PDB file of C-alpha atoms in Angstrom:
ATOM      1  CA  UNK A   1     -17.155  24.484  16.128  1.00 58.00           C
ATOM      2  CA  UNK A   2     -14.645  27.443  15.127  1.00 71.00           C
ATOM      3  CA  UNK A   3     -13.674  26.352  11.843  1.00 77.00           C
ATOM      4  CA  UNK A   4     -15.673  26.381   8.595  1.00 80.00           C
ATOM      5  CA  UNK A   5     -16.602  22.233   7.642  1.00 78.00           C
ATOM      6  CA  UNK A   6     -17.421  23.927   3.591  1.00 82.00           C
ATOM      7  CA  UNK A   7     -16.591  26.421   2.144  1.00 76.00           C
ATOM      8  CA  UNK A   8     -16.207  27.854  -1.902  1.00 81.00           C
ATOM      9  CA  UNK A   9     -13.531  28.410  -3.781  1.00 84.00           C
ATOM     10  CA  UNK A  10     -13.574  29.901  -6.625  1.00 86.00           C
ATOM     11  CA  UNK A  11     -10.908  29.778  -8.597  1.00 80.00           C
ATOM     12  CA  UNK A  12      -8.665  26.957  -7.224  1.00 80.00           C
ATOM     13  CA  UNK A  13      -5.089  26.829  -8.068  1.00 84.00           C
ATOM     14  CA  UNK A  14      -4.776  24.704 -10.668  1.00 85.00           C
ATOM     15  CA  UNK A  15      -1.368  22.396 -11.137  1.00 87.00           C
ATOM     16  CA  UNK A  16       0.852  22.421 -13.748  1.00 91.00           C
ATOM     17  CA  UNK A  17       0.850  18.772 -14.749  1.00 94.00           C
ATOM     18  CA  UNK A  18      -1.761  16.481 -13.575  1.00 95.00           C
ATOM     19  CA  UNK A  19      -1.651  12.721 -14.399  1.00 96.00           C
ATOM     20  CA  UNK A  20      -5.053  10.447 -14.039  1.00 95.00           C
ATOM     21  CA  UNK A  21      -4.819   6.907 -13.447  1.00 96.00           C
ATOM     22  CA  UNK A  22      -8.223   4.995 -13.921  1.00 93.00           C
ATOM     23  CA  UNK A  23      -7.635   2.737 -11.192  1.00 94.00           C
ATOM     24  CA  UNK A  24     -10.953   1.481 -10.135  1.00 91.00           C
ATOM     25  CA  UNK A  25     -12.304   0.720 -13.680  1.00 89.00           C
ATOM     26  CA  UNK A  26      -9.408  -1.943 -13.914  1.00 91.00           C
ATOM     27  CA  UNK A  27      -8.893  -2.762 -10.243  1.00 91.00           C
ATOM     28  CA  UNK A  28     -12.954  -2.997  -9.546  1.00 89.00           C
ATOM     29  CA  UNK A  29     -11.783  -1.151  -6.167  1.00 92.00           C
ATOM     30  CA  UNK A  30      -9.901   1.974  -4.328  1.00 93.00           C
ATOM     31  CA  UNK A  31      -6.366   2.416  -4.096  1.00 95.00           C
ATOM     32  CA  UNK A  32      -5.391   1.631  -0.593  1.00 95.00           C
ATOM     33  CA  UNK A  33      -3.294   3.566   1.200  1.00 95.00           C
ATOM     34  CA  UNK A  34       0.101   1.557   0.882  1.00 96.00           C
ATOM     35  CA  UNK A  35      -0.532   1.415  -2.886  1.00 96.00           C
ATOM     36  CA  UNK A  36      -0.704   5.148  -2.461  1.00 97.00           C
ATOM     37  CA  UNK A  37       2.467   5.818  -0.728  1.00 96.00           C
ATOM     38  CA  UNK A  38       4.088   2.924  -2.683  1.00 96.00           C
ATOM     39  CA  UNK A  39       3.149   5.129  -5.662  1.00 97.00           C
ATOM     40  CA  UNK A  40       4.550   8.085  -3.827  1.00 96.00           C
ATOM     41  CA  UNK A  41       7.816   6.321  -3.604  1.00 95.00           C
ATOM     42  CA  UNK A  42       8.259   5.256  -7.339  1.00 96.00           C
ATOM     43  CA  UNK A  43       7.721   8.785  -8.749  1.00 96.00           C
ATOM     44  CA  UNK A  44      10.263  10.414  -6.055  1.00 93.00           C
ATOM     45  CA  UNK A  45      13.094   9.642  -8.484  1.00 93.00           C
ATOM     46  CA  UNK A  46      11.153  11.278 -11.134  1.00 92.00           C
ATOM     47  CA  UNK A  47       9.756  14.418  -9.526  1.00 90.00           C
ATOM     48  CA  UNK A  48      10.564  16.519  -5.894  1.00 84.00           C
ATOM     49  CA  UNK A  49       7.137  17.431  -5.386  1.00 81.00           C
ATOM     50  CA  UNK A  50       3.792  16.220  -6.170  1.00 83.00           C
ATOM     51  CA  UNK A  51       0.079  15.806  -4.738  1.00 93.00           C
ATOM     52  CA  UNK A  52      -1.454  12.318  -4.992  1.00 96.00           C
ATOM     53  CA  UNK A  53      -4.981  12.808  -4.217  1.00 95.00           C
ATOM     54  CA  UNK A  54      -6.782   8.595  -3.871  1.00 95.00           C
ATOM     55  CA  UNK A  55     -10.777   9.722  -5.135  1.00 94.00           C
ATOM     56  CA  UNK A  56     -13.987   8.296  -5.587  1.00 91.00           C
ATOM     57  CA  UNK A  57     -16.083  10.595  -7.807  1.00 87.00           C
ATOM     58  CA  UNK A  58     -20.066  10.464  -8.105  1.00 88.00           C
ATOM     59  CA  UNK A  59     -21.436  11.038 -11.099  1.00 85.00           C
ATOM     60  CA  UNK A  60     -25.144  11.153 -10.724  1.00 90.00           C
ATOM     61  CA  UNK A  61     -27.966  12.376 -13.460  1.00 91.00           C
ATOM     62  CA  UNK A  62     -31.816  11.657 -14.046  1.00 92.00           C
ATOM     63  CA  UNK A  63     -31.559   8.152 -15.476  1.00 90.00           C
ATOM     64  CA  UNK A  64     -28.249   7.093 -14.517  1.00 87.00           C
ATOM     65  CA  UNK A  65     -25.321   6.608 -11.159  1.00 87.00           C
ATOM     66  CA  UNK A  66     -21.831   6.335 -11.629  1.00 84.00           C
ATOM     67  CA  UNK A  67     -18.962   5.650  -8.713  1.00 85.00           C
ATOM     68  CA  UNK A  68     -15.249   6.524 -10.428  1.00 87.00           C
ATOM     69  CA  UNK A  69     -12.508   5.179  -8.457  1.00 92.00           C
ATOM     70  CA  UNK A  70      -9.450   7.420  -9.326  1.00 94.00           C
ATOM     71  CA  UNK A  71      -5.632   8.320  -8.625  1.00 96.00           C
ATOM     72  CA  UNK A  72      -4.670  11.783  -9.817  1.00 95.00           C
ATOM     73  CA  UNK A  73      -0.983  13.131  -9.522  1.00 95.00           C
ATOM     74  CA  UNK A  74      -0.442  16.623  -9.701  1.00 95.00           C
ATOM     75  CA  UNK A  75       3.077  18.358 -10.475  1.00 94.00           C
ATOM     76  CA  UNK A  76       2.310  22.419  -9.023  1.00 91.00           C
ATOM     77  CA  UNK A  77       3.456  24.568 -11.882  1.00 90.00           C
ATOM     78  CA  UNK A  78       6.889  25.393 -10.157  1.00 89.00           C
ATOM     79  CA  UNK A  79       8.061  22.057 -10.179  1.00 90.00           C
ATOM     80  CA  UNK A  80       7.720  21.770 -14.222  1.00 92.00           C
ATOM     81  CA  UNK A  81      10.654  22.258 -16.117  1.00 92.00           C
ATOM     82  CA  UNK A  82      11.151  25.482 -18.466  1.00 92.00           C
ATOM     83  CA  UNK A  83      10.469  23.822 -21.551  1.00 94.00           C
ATOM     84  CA  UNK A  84       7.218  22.457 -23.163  1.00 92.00           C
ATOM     85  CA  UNK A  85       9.160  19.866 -24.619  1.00 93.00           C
ATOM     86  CA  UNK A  86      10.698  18.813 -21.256  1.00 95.00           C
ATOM     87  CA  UNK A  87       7.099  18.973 -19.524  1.00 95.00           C
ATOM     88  CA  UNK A  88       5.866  16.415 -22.138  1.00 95.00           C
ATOM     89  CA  UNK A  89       8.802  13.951 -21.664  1.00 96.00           C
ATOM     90  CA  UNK A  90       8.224  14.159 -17.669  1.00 95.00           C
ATOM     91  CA  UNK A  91       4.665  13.489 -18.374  1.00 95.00           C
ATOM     92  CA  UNK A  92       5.708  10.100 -20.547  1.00 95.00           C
ATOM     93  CA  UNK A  93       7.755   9.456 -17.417  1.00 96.00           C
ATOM     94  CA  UNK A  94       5.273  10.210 -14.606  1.00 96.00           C
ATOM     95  CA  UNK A  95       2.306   8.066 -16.894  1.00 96.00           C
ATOM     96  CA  UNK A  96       4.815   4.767 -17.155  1.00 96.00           C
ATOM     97  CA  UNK A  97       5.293   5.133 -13.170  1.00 96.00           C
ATOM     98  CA  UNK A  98       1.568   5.402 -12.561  1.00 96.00           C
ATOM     99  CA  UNK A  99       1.094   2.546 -15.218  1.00 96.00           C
ATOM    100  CA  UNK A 100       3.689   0.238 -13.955  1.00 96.00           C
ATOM    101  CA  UNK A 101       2.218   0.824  -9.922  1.00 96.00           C
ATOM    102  CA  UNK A 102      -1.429   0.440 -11.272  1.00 96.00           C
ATOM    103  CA  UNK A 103      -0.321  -2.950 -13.093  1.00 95.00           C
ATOM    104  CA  UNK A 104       1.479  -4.229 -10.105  1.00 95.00           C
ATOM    105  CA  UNK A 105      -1.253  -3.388  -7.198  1.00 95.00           C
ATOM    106  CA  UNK A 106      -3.894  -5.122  -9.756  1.00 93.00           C
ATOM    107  CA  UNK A 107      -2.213  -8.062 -10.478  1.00 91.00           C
ATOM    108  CA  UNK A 108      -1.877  -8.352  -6.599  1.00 88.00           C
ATOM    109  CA  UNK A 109      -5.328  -7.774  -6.004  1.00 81.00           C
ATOM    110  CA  UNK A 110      -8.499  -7.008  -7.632  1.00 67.00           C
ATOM    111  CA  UNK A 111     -11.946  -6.961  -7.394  1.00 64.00           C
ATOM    112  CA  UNK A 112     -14.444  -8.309 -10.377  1.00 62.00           C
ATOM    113  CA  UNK A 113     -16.333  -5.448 -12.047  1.00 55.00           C
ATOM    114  CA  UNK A 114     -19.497  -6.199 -12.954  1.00 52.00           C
ATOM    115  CA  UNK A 115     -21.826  -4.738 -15.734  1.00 49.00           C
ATOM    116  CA  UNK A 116     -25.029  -3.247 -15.646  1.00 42.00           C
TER     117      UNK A 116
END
């Protein structure tokens, strides 16, 4: 192999916006694929540019295991308007998109979470 499988970075780029959607704690599963570019295609209107990154986070410790399913948008820094005030009503925007497509793909289908 020529290229490098890992590899650090350390200090990543960070957006300018990023939106979290806490999909798999109400859907009991991933996004799928389709949801994803279905979500893509309701916050076109809204924004030009944006990173939808579809995520299942481990959170592991001595006494206890966690599995997060989660949809994060990110807006680079570029894309944000001028204004702060702007930036927060584009966030109110971009959250009721994400909340609206979350609402939809659960109704359609989800998976019972179960307690521990």
């Amino acid at each position: 192999m020529d290229t490098i499988l890992a590899f650090p970075v350390r200090q990543p780029e960070a957006p300018g916006l990023e939106i979290r959607v806490n999909f798999g704690m109400f859907a009991g599963r991933e996004a799928t694929a389709a949801e994803i570019q279905d979500l893509g295609a309701a916050l076109l209107p809204e924004i030009g540019n944006a990173e939808i990154a579809a995520e299942t986070r481990f959170e592991i410790g001595p006494i206890s295991e966690a599995d997060v399913h989660q949809v994060r948008i990110q807006v680079p820094q570029e894309a944000l308007p001028e204004w702060d005030f702007l930036v927060g009503e584009l966030a109110g925007r971009l959250v009721s998109v994400a909340e609206t497509w979350a609402r939809g793909c659960i109704a359609e289908r989800h998976a019972e979470v179960s307690e521990l």
